[in-house]
Amino acid sequence: MADRIVCKFGGSSVAEAGQFQKVKAIVEADKRRKVVVVSAPGKRNPKETKLTDLLYTTYDLASKNLDFSVPWKMICDRYLDIAKDLNLETKIGDDLAVLESKLKNECDKITIDFLVSRGEFLCARLMAEYLGAKFVDSYDLIAFDERYRITPKSYETIAEILSDEEQLFVVPGFYGEGPHKQVKTFSRGGSDISGAVLANGINAITYENWTDVSGMLMTDPRIVENPKPISYVSYREIRELSYSGASVLHDESIAPCRAKNIPINIRNTNRPEDAGTIIGPTPEKTDFPITGIAGRKGFSMIYIEKSMMNKEVGFGRRVLAILEGEGLSYELSPSGIDSMSIVVDSKSLDAVKDAVLEDILLQMHPDRVKVFPGISLVATVGHGMTNQIGIAAKLFSALAEKDINIRIIDQGSSQINILVGVDDANMENAIRAIYSAFVK
């Protein structure tokens, strides 16, 4: 089988004609790049509204029989400007006219997912024409089951439809076929997932994710000035970092590639000479103790205290069942012999807090129960921490030197992640302190 690379280009990479030209140069620079996945055109400047948001606005107005001409014109102009600037003899204007007619006369027959998916659909049509490639609708490739999971048959379909190893394909990201034959979109950022699924389906040698940054940095550059880049990060590490706030790649796009050990390469469309960051299998060894640091604000801690708690069989299970009954998931649950803490998302808790506390009091009969809001979780991640003496001491000393109080400590048995909870006001200082201790 020929070696093939799947390339996904995000919204900033297809925002205008000049970006299309960069995409073409990138694709032509490596003949193994045979499957191109595109997002909807992104913002050309910070003041511009995202095209996907304009589509949502258009549908909202059309479904209420209100005038949608203003956002619709902005949408049409984006595509027509790209086509004009690239000198494409496209029929994209006809496609837009058909959509407009449906919105005016048959809006009740189209879904919001269908209209929003046209952002990627129309962009892919333009890109295919510009690259001289074959357009394949992702509706024909990716299918969802009743539980919104990608069906196993999707991978067989992808392998069959994209089987020509010499052909260059362009596929829109972000959507597929729903369980009732309707167009179904992923969550926002889902084009990353589309690309990963296609990479799995064709057994690609690499999944390249092209965006507007040259890979990942060890921490947020808005918090730490000029943090070091990450050249390699494992699937496990990126999962921990993504969950804790690092947002270069949609975290659900890891699993399809991990299943077949397909490396993911984060690259910069505007700086294609940069190597970027490779996400791949766990390395046999690493020379540096930590890979990255990430943090998230907006958590609350439910603290429960009860004498002889450890002797009460099923206590923790029953507490978590109370949370489950209110539709509340938890992040982590550090505990002692007479106390238990459950960290949850503050916004989710706020909606059901009174009911949760009432049930805990009535069912668990605690000596004390209290909610502590305003907590941030800071994750320090790295395979290099495994079995190394003094890593935790170094981290905690760094926080102590900056007078940062640690509310929560959690380290899994895998030892690749140390998670600390601090007050929201201290999150940035905590990240700076840890970075400085290990890097500087």
PDB file of C-alpha atoms in Angstrom, residues 40-197:
ATOM      1  CA  ALA A  40     -15.326  26.500   7.017  1.00  0.00           C
ATOM      2  CA  PRO A  41     -13.432  29.721   6.233  1.00  0.00           C
ATOM      3  CA  GLY A  42     -12.298  31.376   9.457  1.00  0.00           C
ATOM      4  CA  LYS A  43     -12.068  35.023  10.438  1.00  0.00           C
ATOM      5  CA  ARG A  44      -9.805  37.248   8.345  1.00  0.00           C
ATOM      6  CA  ASN A  45      -9.435  39.728  11.194  1.00  0.00           C
ATOM      7  CA  PRO A  46     -10.377  39.802  14.896  1.00  0.00           C
ATOM      8  CA  LYS A  47     -13.429  41.996  14.309  1.00  0.00           C
ATOM      9  CA  GLU A  48     -15.005  39.678  11.736  1.00  0.00           C
ATOM     10  CA  THR A  49     -17.761  37.231  12.689  1.00  0.00           C
ATOM     11  CA  LYS A  50     -17.024  33.538  12.178  1.00  0.00           C
ATOM     12  CA  LEU A  51     -18.760  32.149   9.127  1.00  0.00           C
ATOM     13  CA  THR A  52     -20.183  29.262  11.167  1.00  0.00           C
ATOM     14  CA  ASP A  53     -21.723  31.771  13.578  1.00  0.00           C
ATOM     15  CA  LEU A  54     -23.237  33.640  10.615  1.00  0.00           C
ATOM     16  CA  LEU A  55     -24.837  30.389   9.461  1.00  0.00           C
ATOM     17  CA  TYR A  56     -26.340  29.841  12.911  1.00  0.00           C
ATOM     18  CA  THR A  57     -27.704  33.400  12.872  1.00  0.00           C
ATOM     19  CA  THR A  58     -29.121  32.949   9.375  1.00  0.00           C
ATOM     20  CA  TYR A  59     -30.964  29.787  10.352  1.00  0.00           C
ATOM     21  CA  ASP A  60     -32.345  31.390  13.496  1.00  0.00           C
ATOM     22  CA  LEU A  61     -33.788  34.302  11.504  1.00  0.00           C
ATOM     23  CA  ALA A  62     -35.078  32.170   8.620  1.00  0.00           C
ATOM     24  CA  SER A  63     -36.806  29.704  10.954  1.00  0.00           C
ATOM     25  CA  LYS A  64     -38.709  32.655  12.467  1.00  0.00           C
ATOM     26  CA  ASN A  65     -39.626  34.057   9.039  1.00  0.00           C
ATOM     27  CA  LEU A  66     -37.438  37.093   9.676  1.00  0.00           C
ATOM     28  CA  ASP A  67     -35.175  38.887   7.239  1.00  0.00           C
ATOM     29  CA  PHE A  68     -31.826  37.060   7.054  1.00  0.00           C
ATOM     30  CA  SER A  69     -30.396  39.025   4.131  1.00  0.00           C
ATOM     31  CA  VAL A  70     -27.621  40.758   6.111  1.00  0.00           C
ATOM     32  CA  PRO A  71     -25.824  37.670   7.482  1.00  0.00           C
ATOM     33  CA  TRP A  72     -26.587  35.753   4.292  1.00  0.00           C
ATOM     34  CA  LYS A  73     -24.922  38.384   2.120  1.00  0.00           C
ATOM     35  CA  MET A  74     -21.840  38.250   4.344  1.00  0.00           C
ATOM     36  CA  ILE A  75     -21.722  34.466   3.885  1.00  0.00           C
ATOM     37  CA  CYS A  76     -22.129  34.644   0.117  1.00  0.00           C
ATOM     38  CA  ASP A  77     -19.521  37.379  -0.233  1.00  0.00           C
ATOM     39  CA  ARG A  78     -16.936  35.262   1.582  1.00  0.00           C
ATOM     40  CA  TYR A  79     -17.208  32.372  -0.874  1.00  0.00           C
ATOM     41  CA  LEU A  80     -17.641  34.493  -3.973  1.00  0.00           C
ATOM     42  CA  ASP A  81     -14.629  36.641  -3.053  1.00  0.00           C
ATOM     43  CA  ILE A  82     -12.443  33.552  -2.672  1.00  0.00           C
ATOM     44  CA  ALA A  83     -13.621  32.187  -6.010  1.00  0.00           C
ATOM     45  CA  LYS A  84     -13.085  35.511  -7.755  1.00  0.00           C
ATOM     46  CA  ASP A  85      -9.609  36.060  -6.289  1.00  0.00           C
ATOM     47  CA  LEU A  86      -8.561  32.556  -7.368  1.00  0.00           C
ATOM     48  CA  ASN A  87     -10.087  32.988 -10.864  1.00  0.00           C
ATOM     49  CA  LEU A  88     -12.242  29.912 -10.408  1.00  0.00           C
ATOM     50  CA  GLU A  89     -15.049  29.249 -12.876  1.00  0.00           C
ATOM     51  CA  THR A  90     -17.188  27.814 -10.130  1.00  0.00           C
ATOM     52  CA  LYS A  91     -20.902  27.208  -9.758  1.00  0.00           C
ATOM     53  CA  ILE A  92     -20.753  28.099  -6.076  1.00  0.00           C
ATOM     54  CA  GLY A  93     -23.150  30.987  -6.768  1.00  0.00           C
ATOM     55  CA  ASP A  94     -25.780  28.499  -7.947  1.00  0.00           C
ATOM     56  CA  ASP A  95     -25.332  26.431  -4.777  1.00  0.00           C
ATOM     57  CA  LEU A  96     -25.804  29.540  -2.654  1.00  0.00           C
ATOM     58  CA  ALA A  97     -28.909  30.550  -4.621  1.00  0.00           C
ATOM     59  CA  VAL A  98     -30.473  27.114  -4.047  1.00  0.00           C
ATOM     60  CA  LEU A  99     -29.749  27.364  -0.328  1.00  0.00           C
ATOM     61  CA  GLU A 100     -31.258  30.836  -0.158  1.00  0.00           C
ATOM     62  CA  SER A 101     -34.419  29.627  -1.880  1.00  0.00           C
ATOM     63  CA  LYS A 102     -34.771  26.762   0.607  1.00  0.00           C
ATOM     64  CA  LEU A 103     -34.321  29.137   3.520  1.00  0.00           C
ATOM     65  CA  LYS A 104     -37.029  31.431   2.169  1.00  0.00           C
ATOM     66  CA  ASN A 105     -39.541  28.839   1.047  1.00  0.00           C
ATOM     67  CA  GLU A 106     -38.760  25.489   2.727  1.00  0.00           C
ATOM     68  CA  CYS A 107     -36.905  26.311   5.925  1.00  0.00           C
ATOM     69  CA  ASP A 108     -38.971  23.786   7.848  1.00  0.00           C
ATOM     70  CA  LYS A 109     -37.567  21.030   5.601  1.00  0.00           C
ATOM     71  CA  ILE A 110     -33.909  21.680   6.449  1.00  0.00           C
ATOM     72  CA  THR A 111     -32.208  21.317   9.809  1.00  0.00           C
ATOM     73  CA  ILE A 112     -29.805  23.653  11.530  1.00  0.00           C
ATOM     74  CA  ASP A 113     -27.103  20.956  11.272  1.00  0.00           C
ATOM     75  CA  PHE A 114     -27.585  20.837   7.519  1.00  0.00           C
ATOM     76  CA  LEU A 115     -27.258  24.584   7.046  1.00  0.00           C
ATOM     77  CA  VAL A 116     -24.268  24.957   9.358  1.00  0.00           C
ATOM     78  CA  SER A 117     -22.498  22.036   7.643  1.00  0.00           C
ATOM     79  CA  ARG A 118     -22.657  23.963   4.362  1.00  0.00           C
ATOM     80  CA  GLY A 119     -19.805  26.089   5.688  1.00  0.00           C
ATOM     81  CA  GLU A 120     -17.418  23.157   5.279  1.00  0.00           C
ATOM     82  CA  PHE A 121     -19.267  21.709   2.273  1.00  0.00           C
ATOM     83  CA  LEU A 122     -18.928  24.846   0.144  1.00  0.00           C
ATOM     84  CA  CYS A 123     -15.329  25.442   1.233  1.00  0.00           C
ATOM     85  CA  ALA A 124     -14.411  21.888   0.230  1.00  0.00           C
ATOM     86  CA  ARG A 125     -16.097  22.356  -3.146  1.00  0.00           C
ATOM     87  CA  LEU A 126     -13.971  25.436  -3.787  1.00  0.00           C
ATOM     88  CA  MET A 127     -10.792  23.747  -2.555  1.00  0.00           C
ATOM     89  CA  ALA A 128     -11.358  20.667  -4.705  1.00  0.00           C
ATOM     90  CA  GLU A 129     -11.804  22.822  -7.787  1.00  0.00           C
ATOM     91  CA  TYR A 130      -8.735  24.902  -6.956  1.00  0.00           C
ATOM     92  CA  LEU A 131      -6.515  21.851  -6.336  1.00  0.00           C
ATOM     93  CA  GLY A 132      -7.894  19.877  -9.269  1.00  0.00           C
ATOM     94  CA  ALA A 133      -8.918  17.212  -6.772  1.00  0.00           C
ATOM     95  CA  LYS A 134     -11.916  14.933  -6.387  1.00  0.00           C
ATOM     96  CA  PHE A 135     -14.585  16.197  -3.977  1.00  0.00           C
ATOM     97  CA  VAL A 136     -16.105  13.565  -1.671  1.00  0.00           C
ATOM     98  CA  ASP A 137     -18.928  14.522   0.689  1.00  0.00           C
ATOM     99  CA  SER A 138     -18.247  13.472   4.292  1.00  0.00           C
ATOM    100  CA  TYR A 139     -21.936  12.564   4.495  1.00  0.00           C
ATOM    101  CA  ASP A 140     -21.057   9.587   2.297  1.00  0.00           C
ATOM    102  CA  LEU A 141     -18.100   8.573   4.486  1.00  0.00           C
ATOM    103  CA  ILE A 142     -18.895   9.076   8.173  1.00  0.00           C
ATOM    104  CA  ALA A 143     -22.044   7.775   9.864  1.00  0.00           C
ATOM    105  CA  PHE A 144     -23.260   8.133  13.454  1.00  0.00           C
ATOM    106  CA  ASP A 145     -25.301   5.630  15.455  1.00  0.00           C
ATOM    107  CA  GLU A 146     -28.142   6.445  17.864  1.00  0.00           C
ATOM    108  CA  ARG A 147     -25.651   7.289  20.622  1.00  0.00           C
ATOM    109  CA  TYR A 148     -23.752   9.759  18.432  1.00  0.00           C
ATOM    110  CA  ARG A 149     -20.811   7.408  17.987  1.00  0.00           C
ATOM    111  CA  ILE A 150     -19.092   6.842  14.668  1.00  0.00           C
ATOM    112  CA  THR A 151     -20.155   3.462  13.344  1.00  0.00           C
ATOM    113  CA  PRO A 152     -17.498   0.777  12.699  1.00  0.00           C
ATOM    114  CA  LYS A 153     -18.763   0.500   9.127  1.00  0.00           C
ATOM    115  CA  SER A 154     -17.703   4.108   8.515  1.00  0.00           C
ATOM    116  CA  TYR A 155     -14.073   3.016   8.474  1.00  0.00           C
ATOM    117  CA  GLU A 156     -14.831   0.339   5.885  1.00  0.00           C
ATOM    118  CA  THR A 157     -16.692   2.900   3.769  1.00  0.00           C
ATOM    119  CA  ILE A 158     -13.787   5.348   3.976  1.00  0.00           C
ATOM    120  CA  ALA A 159     -11.293   2.665   2.916  1.00  0.00           C
ATOM    121  CA  GLU A 160     -13.478   1.747  -0.070  1.00  0.00           C
ATOM    122  CA  ILE A 161     -14.418   5.214  -1.346  1.00  0.00           C
ATOM    123  CA  LEU A 162     -10.930   6.664  -0.835  1.00  0.00           C
ATOM    124  CA  SER A 163      -9.152   3.542  -2.107  1.00  0.00           C
ATOM    125  CA  ASP A 164      -7.474   5.165  -5.141  1.00  0.00           C
ATOM    126  CA  GLU A 165      -4.007   5.851  -3.758  1.00  0.00           C
ATOM    127  CA  GLU A 166      -3.004   8.107  -6.654  1.00  0.00           C
ATOM    128  CA  GLN A 167      -6.072  10.349  -6.470  1.00  0.00           C
ATOM    129  CA  LEU A 168      -6.108  13.601  -4.488  1.00  0.00           C
ATOM    130  CA  PHE A 169      -9.334  13.898  -2.466  1.00  0.00           C
ATOM    131  CA  VAL A 170     -10.908  16.887  -0.723  1.00  0.00           C
ATOM    132  CA  VAL A 171     -13.433  16.196   2.038  1.00  0.00           C
ATOM    133  CA  PRO A 172     -15.401  18.677   4.177  1.00  0.00           C
ATOM    134  CA  GLY A 173     -14.948  18.250   7.908  1.00  0.00           C
ATOM    135  CA  PHE A 174     -17.355  18.698  10.811  1.00  0.00           C
ATOM    136  CA  TYR A 175     -20.275  16.475   9.804  1.00  0.00           C
ATOM    137  CA  GLY A 176     -21.534  13.095   8.642  1.00  0.00           C
ATOM    138  CA  GLU A 177     -24.728  11.072   8.289  1.00  0.00           C
ATOM    139  CA  GLY A 178     -26.976  10.840  11.341  1.00  0.00           C
ATOM    140  CA  PRO A 179     -28.880   7.712  12.400  1.00  0.00           C
ATOM    141  CA  HIS A 180     -32.015   8.891  10.596  1.00  0.00           C
ATOM    142  CA  LYS A 181     -30.273   9.791   7.313  1.00  0.00           C
ATOM    143  CA  GLN A 182     -30.030  13.448   8.301  1.00  0.00           C
ATOM    144  CA  VAL A 183     -26.886  15.563   8.229  1.00  0.00           C
ATOM    145  CA  LYS A 184     -25.333  15.504  11.690  1.00  0.00           C
ATOM    146  CA  THR A 185     -22.527  17.822  12.818  1.00  0.00           C
ATOM    147  CA  PHE A 186     -19.790  17.213  15.351  1.00  0.00           C
ATOM    148  CA  SER A 187     -19.258  19.603  18.239  1.00  0.00           C
ATOM    149  CA  ARG A 188     -17.410  22.826  17.421  1.00  0.00           C
ATOM    150  CA  GLY A 189     -13.881  22.048  16.272  1.00  0.00           C
ATOM    151  CA  GLY A 190     -15.079  18.709  14.963  1.00  0.00           C
ATOM    152  CA  SER A 191     -13.161  18.960  11.700  1.00  0.00           C
ATOM    153  CA  ASP A 192     -10.160  17.759  13.718  1.00  0.00           C
ATOM    154  CA  ILE A 193     -12.127  14.584  14.441  1.00  0.00           C
ATOM    155  CA  SER A 194     -13.135  14.177  10.785  1.00  0.00           C
ATOM    156  CA  GLY A 195      -9.496  14.226   9.727  1.00  0.00           C
ATOM    157  CA  ALA A 196      -8.505  11.691  12.380  1.00  0.00           C
ATOM    158  CA  VAL A 197     -11.309   9.320  11.356  1.00  0.00           C
TER     159      VAL A 197
END
